[in-house]
mmCIF file of C-alpha atoms (C1' of nucleotides) in Angstrom:
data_model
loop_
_atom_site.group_PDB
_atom_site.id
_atom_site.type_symbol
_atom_site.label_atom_id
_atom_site.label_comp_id
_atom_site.label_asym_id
_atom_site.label_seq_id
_atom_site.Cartn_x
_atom_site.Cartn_y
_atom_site.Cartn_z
ATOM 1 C CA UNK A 233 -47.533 12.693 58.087
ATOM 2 C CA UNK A 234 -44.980 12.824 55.549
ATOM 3 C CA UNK A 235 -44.201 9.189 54.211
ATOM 4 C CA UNK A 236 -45.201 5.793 54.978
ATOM 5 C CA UNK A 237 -42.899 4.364 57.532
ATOM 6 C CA UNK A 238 -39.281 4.362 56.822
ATOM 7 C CA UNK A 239 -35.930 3.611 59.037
ATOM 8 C CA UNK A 240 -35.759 5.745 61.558
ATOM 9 C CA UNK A 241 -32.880 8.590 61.582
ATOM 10 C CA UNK A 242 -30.280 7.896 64.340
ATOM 11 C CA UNK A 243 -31.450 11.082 66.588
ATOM 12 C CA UNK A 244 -29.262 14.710 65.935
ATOM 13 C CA UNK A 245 -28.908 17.562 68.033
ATOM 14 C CA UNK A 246 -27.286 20.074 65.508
ATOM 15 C CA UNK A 247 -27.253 21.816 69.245
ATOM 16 C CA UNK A 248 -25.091 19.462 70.919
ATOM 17 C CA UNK A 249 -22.623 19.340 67.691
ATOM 18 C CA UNK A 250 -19.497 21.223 68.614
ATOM 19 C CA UNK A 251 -18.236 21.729 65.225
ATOM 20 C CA UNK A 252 -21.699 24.057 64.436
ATOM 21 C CA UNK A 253 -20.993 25.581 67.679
ATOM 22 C CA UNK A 254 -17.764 26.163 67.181
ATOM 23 C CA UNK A 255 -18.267 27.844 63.716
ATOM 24 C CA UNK A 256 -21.617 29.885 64.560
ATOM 25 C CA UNK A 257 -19.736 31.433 67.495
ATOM 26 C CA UNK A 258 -16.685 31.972 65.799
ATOM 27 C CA UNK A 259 -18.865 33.930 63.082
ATOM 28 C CA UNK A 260 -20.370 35.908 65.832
ATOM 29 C CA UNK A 261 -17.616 36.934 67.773
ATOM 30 C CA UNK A 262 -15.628 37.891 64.524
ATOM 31 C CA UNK A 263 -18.370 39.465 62.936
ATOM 32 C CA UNK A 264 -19.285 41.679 66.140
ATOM 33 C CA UNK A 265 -15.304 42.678 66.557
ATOM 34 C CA UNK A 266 -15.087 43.007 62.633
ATOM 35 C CA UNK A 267 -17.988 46.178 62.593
ATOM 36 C CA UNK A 268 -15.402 48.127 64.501
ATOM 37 C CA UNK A 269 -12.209 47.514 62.766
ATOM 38 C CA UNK A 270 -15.062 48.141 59.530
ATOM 39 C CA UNK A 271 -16.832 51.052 60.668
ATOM 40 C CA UNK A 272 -14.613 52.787 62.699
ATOM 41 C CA UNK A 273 -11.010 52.161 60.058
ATOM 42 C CA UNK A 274 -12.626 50.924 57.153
ATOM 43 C CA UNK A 275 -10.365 47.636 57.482
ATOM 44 C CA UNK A 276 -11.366 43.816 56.496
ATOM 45 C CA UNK A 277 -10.409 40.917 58.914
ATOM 46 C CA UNK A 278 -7.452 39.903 56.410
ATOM 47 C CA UNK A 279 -6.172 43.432 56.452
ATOM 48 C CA UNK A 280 -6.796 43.648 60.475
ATOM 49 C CA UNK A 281 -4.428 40.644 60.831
ATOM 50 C CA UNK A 282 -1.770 41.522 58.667
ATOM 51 C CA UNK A 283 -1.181 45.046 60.397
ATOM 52 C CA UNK A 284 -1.441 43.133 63.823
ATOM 53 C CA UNK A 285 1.580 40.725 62.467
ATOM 54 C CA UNK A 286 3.525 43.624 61.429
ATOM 55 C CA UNK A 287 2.658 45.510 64.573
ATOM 56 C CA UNK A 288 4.169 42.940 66.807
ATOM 57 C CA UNK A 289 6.613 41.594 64.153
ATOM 58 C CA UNK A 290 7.934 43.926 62.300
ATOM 59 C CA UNK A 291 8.866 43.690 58.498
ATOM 60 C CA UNK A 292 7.939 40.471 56.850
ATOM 61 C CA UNK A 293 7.399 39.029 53.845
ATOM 62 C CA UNK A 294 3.831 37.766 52.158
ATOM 63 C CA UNK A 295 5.063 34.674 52.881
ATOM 64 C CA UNK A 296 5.513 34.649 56.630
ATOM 65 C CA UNK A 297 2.460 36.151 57.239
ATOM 66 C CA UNK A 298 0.787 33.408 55.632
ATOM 67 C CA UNK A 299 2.164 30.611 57.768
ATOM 68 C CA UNK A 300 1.931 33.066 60.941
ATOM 69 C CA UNK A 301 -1.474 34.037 60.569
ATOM 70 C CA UNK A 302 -3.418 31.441 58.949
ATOM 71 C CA UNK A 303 -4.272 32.891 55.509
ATOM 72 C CA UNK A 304 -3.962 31.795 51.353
ATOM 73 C CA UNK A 305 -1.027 33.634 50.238
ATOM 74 C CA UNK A 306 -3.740 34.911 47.732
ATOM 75 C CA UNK A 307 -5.373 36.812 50.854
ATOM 76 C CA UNK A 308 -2.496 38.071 51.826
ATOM 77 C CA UNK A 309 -1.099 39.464 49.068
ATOM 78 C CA UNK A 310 -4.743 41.439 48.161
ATOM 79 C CA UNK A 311 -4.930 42.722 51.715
ATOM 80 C CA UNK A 312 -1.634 43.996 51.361
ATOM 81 C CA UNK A 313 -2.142 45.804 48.093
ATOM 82 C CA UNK A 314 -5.359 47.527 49.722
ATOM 83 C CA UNK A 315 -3.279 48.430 52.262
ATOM 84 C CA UNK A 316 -0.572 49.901 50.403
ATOM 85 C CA UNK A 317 -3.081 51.657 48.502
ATOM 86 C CA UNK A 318 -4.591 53.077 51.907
ATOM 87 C CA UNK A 319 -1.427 54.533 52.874
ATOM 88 C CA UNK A 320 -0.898 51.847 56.160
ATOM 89 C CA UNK A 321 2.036 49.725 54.764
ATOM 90 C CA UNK A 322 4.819 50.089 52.659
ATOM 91 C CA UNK A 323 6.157 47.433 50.191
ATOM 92 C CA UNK A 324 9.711 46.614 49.220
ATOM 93 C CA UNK A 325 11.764 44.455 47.471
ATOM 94 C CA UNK A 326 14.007 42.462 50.326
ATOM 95 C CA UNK A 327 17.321 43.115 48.677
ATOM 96 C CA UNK A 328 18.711 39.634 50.175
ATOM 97 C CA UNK A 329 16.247 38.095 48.367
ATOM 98 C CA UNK A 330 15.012 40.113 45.574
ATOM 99 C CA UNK A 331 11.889 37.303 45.496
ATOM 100 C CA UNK A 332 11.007 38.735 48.692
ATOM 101 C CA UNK A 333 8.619 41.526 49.552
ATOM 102 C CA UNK A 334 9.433 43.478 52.702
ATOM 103 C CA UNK A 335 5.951 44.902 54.283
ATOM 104 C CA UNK A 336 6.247 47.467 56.682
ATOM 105 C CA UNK A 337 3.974 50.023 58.711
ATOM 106 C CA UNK A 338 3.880 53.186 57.620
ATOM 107 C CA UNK A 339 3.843 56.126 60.075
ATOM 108 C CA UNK A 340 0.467 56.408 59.180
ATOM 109 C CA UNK A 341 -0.202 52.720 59.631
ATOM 110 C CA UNK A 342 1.629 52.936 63.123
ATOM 111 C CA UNK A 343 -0.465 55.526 64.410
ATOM 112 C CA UNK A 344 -3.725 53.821 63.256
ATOM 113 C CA UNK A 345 -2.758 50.830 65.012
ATOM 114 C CA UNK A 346 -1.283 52.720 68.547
ATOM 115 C CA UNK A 347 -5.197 53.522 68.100
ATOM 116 C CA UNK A 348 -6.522 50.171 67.589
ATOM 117 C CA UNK A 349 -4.986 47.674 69.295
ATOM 118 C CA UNK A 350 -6.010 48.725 72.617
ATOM 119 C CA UNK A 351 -9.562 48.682 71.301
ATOM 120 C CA UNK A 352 -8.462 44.783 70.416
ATOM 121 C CA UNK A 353 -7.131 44.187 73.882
ATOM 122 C CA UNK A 354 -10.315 45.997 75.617
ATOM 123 C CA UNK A 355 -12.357 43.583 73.612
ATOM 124 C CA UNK A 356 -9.969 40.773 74.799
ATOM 125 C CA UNK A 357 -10.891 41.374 78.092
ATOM 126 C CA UNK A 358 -14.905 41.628 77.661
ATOM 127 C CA UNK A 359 -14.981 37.960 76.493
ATOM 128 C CA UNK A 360 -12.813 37.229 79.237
ATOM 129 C CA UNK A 361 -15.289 38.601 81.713
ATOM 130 C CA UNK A 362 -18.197 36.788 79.888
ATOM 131 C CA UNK A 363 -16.466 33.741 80.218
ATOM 132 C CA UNK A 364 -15.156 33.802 83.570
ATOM 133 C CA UNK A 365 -13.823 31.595 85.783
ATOM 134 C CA UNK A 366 -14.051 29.282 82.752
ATOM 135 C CA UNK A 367 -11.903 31.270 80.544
ATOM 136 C CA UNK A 368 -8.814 29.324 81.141
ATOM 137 C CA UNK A 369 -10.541 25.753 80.297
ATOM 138 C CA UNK A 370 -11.734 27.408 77.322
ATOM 139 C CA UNK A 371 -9.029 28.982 76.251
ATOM 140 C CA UNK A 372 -7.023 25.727 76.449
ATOM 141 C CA UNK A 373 -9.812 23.605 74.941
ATOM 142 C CA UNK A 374 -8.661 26.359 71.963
ATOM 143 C CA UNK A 375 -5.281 25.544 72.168
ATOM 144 C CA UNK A 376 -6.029 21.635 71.906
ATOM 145 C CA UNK A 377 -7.939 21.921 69.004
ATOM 146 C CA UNK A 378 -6.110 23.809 66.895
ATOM 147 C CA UNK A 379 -2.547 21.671 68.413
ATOM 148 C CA UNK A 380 -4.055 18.700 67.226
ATOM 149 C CA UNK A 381 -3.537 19.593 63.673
ATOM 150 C CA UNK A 382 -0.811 18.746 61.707
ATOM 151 C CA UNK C 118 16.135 49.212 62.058
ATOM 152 C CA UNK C 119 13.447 50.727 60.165
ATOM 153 C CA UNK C 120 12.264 53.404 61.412
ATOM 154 C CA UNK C 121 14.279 56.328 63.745
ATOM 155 C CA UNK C 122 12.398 56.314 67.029
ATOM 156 C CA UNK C 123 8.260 56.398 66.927
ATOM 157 C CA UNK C 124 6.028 56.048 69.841
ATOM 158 C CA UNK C 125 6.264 52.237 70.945
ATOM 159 C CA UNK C 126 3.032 50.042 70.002
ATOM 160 C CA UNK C 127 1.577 48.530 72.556
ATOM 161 C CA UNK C 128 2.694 45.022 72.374
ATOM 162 C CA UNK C 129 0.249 42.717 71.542
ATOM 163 C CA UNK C 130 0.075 38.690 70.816
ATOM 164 C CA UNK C 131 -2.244 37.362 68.248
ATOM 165 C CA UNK C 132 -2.126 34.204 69.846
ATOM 166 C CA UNK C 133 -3.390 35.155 72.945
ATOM 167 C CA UNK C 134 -6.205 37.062 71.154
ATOM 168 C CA UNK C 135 -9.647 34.906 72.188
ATOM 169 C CA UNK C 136 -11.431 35.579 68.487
ATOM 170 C CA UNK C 137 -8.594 35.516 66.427
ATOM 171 C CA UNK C 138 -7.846 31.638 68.228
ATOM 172 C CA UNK C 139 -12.069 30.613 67.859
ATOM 173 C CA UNK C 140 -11.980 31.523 64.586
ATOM 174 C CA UNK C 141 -8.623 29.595 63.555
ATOM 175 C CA UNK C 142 -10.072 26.748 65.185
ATOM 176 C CA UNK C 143 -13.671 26.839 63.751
ATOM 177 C CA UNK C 144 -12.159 26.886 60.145
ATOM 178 C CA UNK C 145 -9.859 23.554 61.064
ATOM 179 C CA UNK C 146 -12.290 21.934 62.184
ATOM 180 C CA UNK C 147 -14.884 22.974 59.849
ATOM 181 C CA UNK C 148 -12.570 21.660 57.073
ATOM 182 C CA UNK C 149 -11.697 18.695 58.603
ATOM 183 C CA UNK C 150 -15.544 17.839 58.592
ATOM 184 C CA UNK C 151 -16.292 19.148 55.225
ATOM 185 C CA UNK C 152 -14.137 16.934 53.474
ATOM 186 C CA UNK C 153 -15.765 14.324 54.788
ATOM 187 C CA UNK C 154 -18.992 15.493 53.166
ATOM 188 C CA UNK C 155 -17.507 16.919 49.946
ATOM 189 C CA UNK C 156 -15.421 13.836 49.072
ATOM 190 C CA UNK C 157 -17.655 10.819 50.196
ATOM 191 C CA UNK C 158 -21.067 12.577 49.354
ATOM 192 C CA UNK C 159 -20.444 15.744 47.220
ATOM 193 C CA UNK C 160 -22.391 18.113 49.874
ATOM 194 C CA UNK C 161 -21.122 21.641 50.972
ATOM 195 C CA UNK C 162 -21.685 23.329 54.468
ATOM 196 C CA UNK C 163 -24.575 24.800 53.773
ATOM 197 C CA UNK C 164 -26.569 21.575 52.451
ATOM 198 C CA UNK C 165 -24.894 19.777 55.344
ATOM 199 C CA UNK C 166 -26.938 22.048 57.882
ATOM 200 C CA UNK C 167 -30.034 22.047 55.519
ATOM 201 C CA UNK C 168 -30.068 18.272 55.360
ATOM 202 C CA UNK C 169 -29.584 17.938 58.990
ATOM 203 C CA UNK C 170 -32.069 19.900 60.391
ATOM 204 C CA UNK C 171 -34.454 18.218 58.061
ATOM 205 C CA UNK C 172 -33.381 15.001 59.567
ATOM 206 C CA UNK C 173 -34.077 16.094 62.987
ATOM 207 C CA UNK C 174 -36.961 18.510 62.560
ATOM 208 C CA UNK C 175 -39.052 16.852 59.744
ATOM 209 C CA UNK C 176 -40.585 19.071 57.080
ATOM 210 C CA UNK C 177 -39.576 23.015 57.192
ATOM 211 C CA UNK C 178 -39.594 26.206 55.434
ATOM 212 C CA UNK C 179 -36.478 27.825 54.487
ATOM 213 C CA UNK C 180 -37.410 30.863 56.802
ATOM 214 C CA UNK C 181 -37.437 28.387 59.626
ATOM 215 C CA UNK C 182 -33.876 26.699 58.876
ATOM 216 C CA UNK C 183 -32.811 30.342 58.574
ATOM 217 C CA UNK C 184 -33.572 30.999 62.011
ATOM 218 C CA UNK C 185 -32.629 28.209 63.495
ATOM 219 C CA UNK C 186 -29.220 27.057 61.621
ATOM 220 C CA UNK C 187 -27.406 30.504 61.351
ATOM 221 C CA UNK C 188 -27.580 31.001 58.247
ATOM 222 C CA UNK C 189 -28.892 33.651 55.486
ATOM 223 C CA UNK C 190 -31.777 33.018 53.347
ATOM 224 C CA UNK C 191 -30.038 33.223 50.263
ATOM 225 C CA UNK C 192 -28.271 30.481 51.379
ATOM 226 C CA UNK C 193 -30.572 28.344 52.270
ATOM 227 C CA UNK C 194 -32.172 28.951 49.264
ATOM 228 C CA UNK C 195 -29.327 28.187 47.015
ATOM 229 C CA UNK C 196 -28.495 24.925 49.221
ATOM 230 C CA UNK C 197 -32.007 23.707 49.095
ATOM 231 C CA UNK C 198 -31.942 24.106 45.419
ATOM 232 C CA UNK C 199 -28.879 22.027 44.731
ATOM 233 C CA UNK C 200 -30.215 19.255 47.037
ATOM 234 C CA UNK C 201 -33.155 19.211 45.193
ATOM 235 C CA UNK C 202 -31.636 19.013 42.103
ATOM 236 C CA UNK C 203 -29.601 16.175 43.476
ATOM 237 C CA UNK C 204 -33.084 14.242 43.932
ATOM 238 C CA UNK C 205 -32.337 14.931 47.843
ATOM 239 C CA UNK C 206 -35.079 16.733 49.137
ATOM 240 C CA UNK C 207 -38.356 18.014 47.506
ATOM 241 C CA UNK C 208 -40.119 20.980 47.507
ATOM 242 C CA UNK C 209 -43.730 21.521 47.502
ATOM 243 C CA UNK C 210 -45.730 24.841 48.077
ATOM 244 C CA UNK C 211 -47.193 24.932 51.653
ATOM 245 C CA UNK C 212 -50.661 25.362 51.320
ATOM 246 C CA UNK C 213 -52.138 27.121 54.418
ATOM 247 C CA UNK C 214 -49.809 29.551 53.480
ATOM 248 C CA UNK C 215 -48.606 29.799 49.981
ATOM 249 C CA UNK C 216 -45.588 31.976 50.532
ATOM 250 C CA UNK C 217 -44.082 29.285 52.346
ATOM 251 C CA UNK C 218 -41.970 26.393 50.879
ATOM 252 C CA UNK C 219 -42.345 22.881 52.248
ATOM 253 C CA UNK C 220 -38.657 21.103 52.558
ATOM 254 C CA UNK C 221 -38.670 17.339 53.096
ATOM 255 C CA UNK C 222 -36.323 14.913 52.283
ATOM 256 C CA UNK C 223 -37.173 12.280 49.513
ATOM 257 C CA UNK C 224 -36.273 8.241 50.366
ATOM 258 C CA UNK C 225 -33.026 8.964 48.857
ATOM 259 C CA UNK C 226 -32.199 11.967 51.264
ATOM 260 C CA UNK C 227 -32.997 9.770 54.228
ATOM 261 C CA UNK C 228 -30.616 6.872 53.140
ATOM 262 C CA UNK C 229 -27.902 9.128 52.625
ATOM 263 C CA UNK C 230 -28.387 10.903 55.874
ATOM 264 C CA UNK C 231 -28.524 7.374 57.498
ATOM 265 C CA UNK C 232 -24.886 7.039 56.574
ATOM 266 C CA UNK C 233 -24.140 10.411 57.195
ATOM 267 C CA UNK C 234 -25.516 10.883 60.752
ATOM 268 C CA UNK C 235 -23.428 8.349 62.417
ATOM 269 C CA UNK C 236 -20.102 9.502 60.839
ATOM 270 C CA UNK C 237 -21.337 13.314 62.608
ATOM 271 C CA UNK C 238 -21.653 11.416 65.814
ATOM 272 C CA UNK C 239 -18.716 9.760 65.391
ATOM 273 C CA UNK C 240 -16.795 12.835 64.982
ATOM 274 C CA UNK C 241 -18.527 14.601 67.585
ATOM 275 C CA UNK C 242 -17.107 11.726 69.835
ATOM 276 C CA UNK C 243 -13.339 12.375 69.030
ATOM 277 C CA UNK C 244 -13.934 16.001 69.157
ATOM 278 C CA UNK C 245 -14.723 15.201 73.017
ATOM 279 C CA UNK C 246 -11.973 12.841 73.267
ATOM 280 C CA UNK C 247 -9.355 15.116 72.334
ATOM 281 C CA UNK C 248 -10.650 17.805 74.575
ATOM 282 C CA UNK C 249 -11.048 14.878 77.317
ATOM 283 C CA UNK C 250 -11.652 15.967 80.957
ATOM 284 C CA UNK C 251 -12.012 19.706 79.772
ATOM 285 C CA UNK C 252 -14.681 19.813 77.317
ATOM 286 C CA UNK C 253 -17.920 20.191 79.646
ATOM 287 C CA UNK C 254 -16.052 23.630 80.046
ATOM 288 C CA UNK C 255 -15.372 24.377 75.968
ATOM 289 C CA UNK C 256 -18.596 23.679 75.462
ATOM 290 C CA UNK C 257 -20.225 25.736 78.326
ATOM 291 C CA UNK C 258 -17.861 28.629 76.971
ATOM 292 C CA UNK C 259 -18.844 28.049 73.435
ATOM 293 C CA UNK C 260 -22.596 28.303 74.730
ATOM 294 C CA UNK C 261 -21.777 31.229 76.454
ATOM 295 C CA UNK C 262 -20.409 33.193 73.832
ATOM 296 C CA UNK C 263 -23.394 32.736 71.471
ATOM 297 C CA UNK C 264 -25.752 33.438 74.084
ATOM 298 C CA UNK C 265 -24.205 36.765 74.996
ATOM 299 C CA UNK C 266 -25.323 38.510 71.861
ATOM 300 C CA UNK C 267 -28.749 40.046 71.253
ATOM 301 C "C1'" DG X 247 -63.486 44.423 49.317
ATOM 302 C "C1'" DC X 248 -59.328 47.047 49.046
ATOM 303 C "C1'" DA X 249 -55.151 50.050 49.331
ATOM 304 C "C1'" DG X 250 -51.067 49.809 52.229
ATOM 305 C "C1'" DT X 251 -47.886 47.085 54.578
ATOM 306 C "C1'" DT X 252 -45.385 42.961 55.853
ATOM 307 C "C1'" DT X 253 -43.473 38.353 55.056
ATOM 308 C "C1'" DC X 254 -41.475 34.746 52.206
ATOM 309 C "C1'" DG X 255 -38.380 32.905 48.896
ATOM 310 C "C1'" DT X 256 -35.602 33.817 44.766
ATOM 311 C "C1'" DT X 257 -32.385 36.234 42.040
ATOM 312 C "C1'" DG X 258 -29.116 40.074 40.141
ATOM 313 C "C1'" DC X 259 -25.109 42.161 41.194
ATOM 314 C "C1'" DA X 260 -20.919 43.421 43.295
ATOM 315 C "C1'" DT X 261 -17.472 41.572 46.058
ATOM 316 C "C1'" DG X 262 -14.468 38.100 48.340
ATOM 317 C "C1'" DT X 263 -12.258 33.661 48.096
ATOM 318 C "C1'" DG X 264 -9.485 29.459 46.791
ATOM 319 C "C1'" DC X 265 -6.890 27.282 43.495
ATOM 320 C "C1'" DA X 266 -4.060 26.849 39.665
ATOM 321 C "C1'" DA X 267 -1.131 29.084 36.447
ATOM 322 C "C1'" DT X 268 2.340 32.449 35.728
ATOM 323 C "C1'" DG X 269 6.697 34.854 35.813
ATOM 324 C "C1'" DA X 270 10.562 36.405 38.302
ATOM 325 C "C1'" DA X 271 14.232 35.137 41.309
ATOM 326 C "C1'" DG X 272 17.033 31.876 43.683
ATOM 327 C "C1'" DT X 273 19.452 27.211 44.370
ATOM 328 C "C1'" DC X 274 21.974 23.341 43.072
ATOM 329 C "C1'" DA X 275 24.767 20.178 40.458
ATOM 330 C "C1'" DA X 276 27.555 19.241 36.784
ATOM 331 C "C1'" DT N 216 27.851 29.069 32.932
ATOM 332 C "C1'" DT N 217 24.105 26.450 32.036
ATOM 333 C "C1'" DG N 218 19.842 24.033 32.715
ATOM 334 C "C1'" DA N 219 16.534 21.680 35.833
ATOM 335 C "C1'" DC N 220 14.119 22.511 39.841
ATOM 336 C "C1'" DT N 221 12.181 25.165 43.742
ATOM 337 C "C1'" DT N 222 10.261 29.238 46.054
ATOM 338 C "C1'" DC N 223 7.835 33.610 46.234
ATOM 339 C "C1'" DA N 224 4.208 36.801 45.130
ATOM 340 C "C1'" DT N 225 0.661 38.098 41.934
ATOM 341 C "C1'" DT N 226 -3.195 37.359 39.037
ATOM 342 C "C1'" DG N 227 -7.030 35.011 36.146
ATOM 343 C "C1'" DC N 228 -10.880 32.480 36.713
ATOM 344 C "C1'" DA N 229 -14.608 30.055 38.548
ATOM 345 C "C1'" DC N 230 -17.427 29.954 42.309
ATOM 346 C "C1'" DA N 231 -19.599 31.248 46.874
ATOM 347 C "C1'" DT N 232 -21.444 34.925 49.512
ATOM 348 C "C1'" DG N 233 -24.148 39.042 51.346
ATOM 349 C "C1'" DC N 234 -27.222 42.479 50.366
ATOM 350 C "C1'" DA N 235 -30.719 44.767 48.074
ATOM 351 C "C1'" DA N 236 -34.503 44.466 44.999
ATOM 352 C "C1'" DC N 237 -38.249 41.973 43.417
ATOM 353 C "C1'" DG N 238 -42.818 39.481 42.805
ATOM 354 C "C1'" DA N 239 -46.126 36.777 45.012
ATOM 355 C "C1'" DA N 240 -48.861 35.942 48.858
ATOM 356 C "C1'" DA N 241 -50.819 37.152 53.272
ATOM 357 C "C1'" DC N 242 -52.291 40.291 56.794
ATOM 358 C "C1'" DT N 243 -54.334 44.988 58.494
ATOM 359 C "C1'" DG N 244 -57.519 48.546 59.231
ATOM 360 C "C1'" DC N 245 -61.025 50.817 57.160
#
DNA sequence: GCAGTTTCGTTGCATGTGCAATGAAGTCAA
DNA sequence: TTGACTTCATTGCACATGCAACGAAACTGC
């Protein structure tokens, strides 16, 4: 019996608190996707998402991938250097704009990710299947929370 | 056109990418909640979810919050050493087992999570609204996804 | 009772992160 | 052109984090 008798505490369920949820499973699932990009490439998430941007986008500068992708400029500008330094990306000056850098895959970065994203979409489709026929709902449920920001 | 022709990348959407989306979304609405905490009470993440499952669980040991609130010992330890240098909970030596440290929160703890508590719930409550007729499913996807691993 | 092992909490260390400051480049108005 | 202001990317710094190592305490089998 810890103390004497105080006010009560209005009753919590940390369980039933979908920001906890939301963040504990968004830890798992990244963490359990991040040992393969790790493991298997030797890649961080930052660097996994700027190689997906320029996979699907082409060249672009430090700053687009930071509104794109949802990461500090900061981030972005370390993953890129590691990836430079790996070999995966190139960096130039954009000549329009000599503030502008100009990322782009390598061939060696392009063949790394011809092997990886189908990995990604694979693992796509297993939390698909795990969710079910309630993928959709959650998948919007996604969507509203993240349109409901600014 | 910057490269002559290479073997095409499978095209692939970030947005439609399940983790990538959760984790977007956990971190917006993590940081909408923890300014809440940060500006109006000076707490972090990790003492939030210290301080809360005190307030719903009643005295613990950090190997016990561990468990049951995600998060690494270190952390814990590190929260619960701040909060009780804040005069918000107090630590005592357990003594059927003297390994184990006692958490509890002091009088001042317990006022402060009487504010707190209902501004959680409160949140908790737009957090449904905005999801509205959809977010028995989030949830029940959220659930499913952490229960899927181990 | 006692060596060997396990569990608990803390801490040292290397690493990652955000934020602010910086410098280089561009824009705009006069 | 010049000078004030803005934008872009990098970097310095303070701080948080994860992991491994540690010491103390508790079990375990003998």
């Amino acid at each position: 019996m810890p103390d004497d008798d105080l006010p009560p505490l209005p009753g919590f369920d940390l369980d039933h608190f979908t920001p906890y949820r939301l963040s504990v499973a968004a830890e798992r699932v990244s963490e359990e996707l991040a040992r393969v990009y790790r493991e298997r490439f030797g890649l961080s998430i930052p660097q996994w998402r700027v190689l997906v941007h320029l996979a699907s986008s082409g060249d672009v500068s430090v700053r687009e991938i930071e509104a794109r992708v949802a990461m500090e400029k900061s981030k972005v500008s370390r993953a890129a250097s590691r990836l430079e330094a790996a070999g995966l990306i190139g960096k130039t000056v954009n000549d329009a704009d000599r503030r502008l850098v100009r990322l782009s895959l390598t061939a060696k970065g392009r063949a790394l990710m011809a092997e990886l994203l189908p990995l990604a979409e694979a693992y796509q489709r297993e939390i698909e299947a795990r969710l079910g026929a309630s993928f959709a709902a959650f998948a919007a449920g996604l969507e509203t929370l993240l349109g409901a920001r600014r």
